[in-house]
Each structure stands twice: as structure tokens, then as C-alpha cells.
Coordinates of C-alpha atoms in Angstrom, one line a residue:
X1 CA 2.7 28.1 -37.2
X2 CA 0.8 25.0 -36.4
X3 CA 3.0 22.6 -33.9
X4 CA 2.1 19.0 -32.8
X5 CA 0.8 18.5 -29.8
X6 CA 0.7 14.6 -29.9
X7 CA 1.4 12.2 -32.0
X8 CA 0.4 8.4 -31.8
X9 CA 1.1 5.7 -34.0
X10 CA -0.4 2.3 -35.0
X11 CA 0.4 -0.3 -37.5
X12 CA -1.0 1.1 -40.4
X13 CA -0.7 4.7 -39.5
X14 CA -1.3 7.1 -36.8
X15 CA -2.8 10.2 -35.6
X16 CA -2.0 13.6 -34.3
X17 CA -3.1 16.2 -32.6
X18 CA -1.8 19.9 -33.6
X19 CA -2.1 23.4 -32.3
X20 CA -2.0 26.7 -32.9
X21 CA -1.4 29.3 -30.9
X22 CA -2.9 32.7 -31.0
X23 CA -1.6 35.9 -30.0
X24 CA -3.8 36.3 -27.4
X25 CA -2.4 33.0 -25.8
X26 CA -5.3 30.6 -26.5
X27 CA -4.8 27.8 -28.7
X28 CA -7.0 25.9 -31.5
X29 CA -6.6 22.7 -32.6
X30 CA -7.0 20.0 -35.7
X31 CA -6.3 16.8 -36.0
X32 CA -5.0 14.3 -39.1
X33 CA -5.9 10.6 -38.6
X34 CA -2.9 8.9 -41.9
X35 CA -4.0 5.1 -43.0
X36 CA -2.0 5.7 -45.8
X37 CA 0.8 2.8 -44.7
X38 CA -2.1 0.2 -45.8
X39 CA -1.4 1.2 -49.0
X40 CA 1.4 -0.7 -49.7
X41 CA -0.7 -3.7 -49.0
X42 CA -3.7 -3.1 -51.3
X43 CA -3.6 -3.5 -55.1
X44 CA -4.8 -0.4 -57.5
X45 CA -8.8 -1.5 -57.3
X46 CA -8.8 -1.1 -53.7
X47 CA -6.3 1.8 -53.3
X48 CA -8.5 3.8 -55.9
X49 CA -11.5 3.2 -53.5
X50 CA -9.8 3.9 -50.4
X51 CA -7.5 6.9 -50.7
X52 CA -10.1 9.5 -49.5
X53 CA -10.5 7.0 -46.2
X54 CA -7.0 6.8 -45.5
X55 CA -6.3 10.4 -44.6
X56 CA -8.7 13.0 -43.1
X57 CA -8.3 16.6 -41.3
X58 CA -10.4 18.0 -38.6
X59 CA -12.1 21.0 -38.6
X60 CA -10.5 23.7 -36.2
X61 CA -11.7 23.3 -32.4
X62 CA -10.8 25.9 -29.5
X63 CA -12.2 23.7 -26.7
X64 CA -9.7 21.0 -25.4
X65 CA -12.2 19.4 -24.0
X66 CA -13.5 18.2 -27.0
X67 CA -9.5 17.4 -28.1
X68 CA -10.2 13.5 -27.2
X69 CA -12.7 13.4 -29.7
X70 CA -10.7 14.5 -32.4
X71 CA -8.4 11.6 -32.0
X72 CA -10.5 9.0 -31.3
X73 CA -11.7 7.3 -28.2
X74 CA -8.8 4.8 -28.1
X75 CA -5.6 7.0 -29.0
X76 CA -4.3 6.3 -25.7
X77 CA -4.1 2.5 -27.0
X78 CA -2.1 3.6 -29.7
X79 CA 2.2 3.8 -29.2
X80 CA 3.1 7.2 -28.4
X81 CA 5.7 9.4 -30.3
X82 CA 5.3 13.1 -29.4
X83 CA 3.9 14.8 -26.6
X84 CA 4.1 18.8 -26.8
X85 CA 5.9 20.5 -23.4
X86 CA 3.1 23.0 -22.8
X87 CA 0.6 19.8 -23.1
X88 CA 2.1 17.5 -20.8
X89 CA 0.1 17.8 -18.1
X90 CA -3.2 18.3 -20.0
X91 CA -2.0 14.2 -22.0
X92 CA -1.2 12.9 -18.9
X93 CA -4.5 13.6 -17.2
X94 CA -6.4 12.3 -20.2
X95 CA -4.0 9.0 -20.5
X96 CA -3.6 8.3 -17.4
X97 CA -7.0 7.6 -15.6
X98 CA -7.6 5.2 -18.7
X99 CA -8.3 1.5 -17.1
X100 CA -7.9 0.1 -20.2
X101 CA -4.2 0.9 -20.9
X102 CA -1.3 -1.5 -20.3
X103 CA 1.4 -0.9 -17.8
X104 CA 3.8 -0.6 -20.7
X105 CA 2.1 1.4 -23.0
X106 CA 1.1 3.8 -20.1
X107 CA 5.3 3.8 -19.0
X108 CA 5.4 4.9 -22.7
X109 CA 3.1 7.7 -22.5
X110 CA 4.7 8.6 -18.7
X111 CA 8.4 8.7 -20.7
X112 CA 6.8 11.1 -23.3
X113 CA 5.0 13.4 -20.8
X114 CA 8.1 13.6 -18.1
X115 CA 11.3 13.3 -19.8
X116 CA 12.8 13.7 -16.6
X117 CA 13.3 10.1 -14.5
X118 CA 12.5 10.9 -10.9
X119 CA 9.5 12.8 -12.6
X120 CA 8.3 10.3 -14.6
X121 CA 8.5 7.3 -11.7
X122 CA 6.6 9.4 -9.4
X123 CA 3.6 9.9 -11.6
X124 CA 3.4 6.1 -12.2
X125 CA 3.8 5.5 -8.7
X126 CA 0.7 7.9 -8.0
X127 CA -1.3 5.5 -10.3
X128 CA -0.2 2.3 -8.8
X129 CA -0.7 3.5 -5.8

């Protein structure tokens, strides 16, 4: 069964990041980028015109390291919701050597990763340090 990995959100939607794992251990991936929020905004004419934009599905990867560009080069930006145990680590190390991320939104990410407090101040301290 396919389980989410992580999931951001933005004002008109979000993003997310799931995975599947295999029985030999390994996992593959898809992402779904949902615009579909904007809706409520646009009249019939341009919600006819838009609806295939405002929600796509990856293809299947099994490389993390192309995971990023699934969800986009800026998902970090984006206010996280869900971060998957087993990927903690693996989020962390892609969100937090970002320059361009907010000391807020990365104590958001840090809260996500390391539910634990002690665990969660520690890492931030590594980065401010």
C-alpha cells in the first residue's frame, strides 16, 4: 500500500511525496502536485481550461535521489504537514542545507522530522551553529 512520505502545503494546494515499499525492502516513489483549491476562485471558462493543470501524478521513480525533482525545487518553501518516520533523516538532510529557508519554516520542518524536543533543538542548533 502506497504511504506518504511527505506532504507540503501552499495556498492553493500542495504536494506530496509517496512510497511504496517492496518486499525486498527497497522503496519507489510518485508524487501528486493538487492546485485544485484555485478552483473555488475561477469561474467555469477558466476551470474548464485548467482542470488537467491543477492535478498531476508522477511516473514511478526507485532513485531518491531524483525524489527532489519530483516535488519541485522549492518544496522546502512550502509549510510542512507530514514527514514519514523511516524518511526523517533522508527530509532533513534535503531541507536543511537549503539557504534559502526561513528560520520558522525550517523549525517547522525540524518539528515534523524529530517529534521529540531535545531532538529536534539539537539539530537546529547544528545548523546555527
Amino acid at each position: 500500500m502506497w504511504e506518504v512520505i511527505v506532504k507540503v502545503a501552499g495556498e492553493g494546494g500542495g504536494n506530496c511525496l509517496y512510497g511504496l515499499k517492496l518486499l525486498n525492502g527497497s522503496w519507489v516513489y510518485s508524487a501528486s502536485r493538487d492546485e485544485r483549491i484555485l478552483a473555488e476562485v475561477l469561474d467555469e471558462v477558466e476551470w474548464a481550461g485548467l482542470m488537467d493543470s491543477l492535478y498531476s501524478r508522477s511516473n514511478i521513480i526507485r532513485d531518491w535521489n531524483h525524489v527532489a525533482t519530483l516535488l519541485g525545487r522549492s518544496f522546502f518553501l512550502l509549510s510542512p504537514r507530514v514527514v514519514h518516520s523511516e524518511f526523517n533523516e533522508k527530509i532533513w538532510a534535503m531541507v536543511s542545507v537549503n539557504n534559502e529557508i526561513s528560520y520558522h519554516r525550517l523549525r517547522s520542518w525540524a518539528e515534523l522530522c524529530f517529534p521529540e524536543k531535545d531532538e529536534m533543538e539539537r539539530r537546529l542548533l547544528q545548523i546555527n551553529n
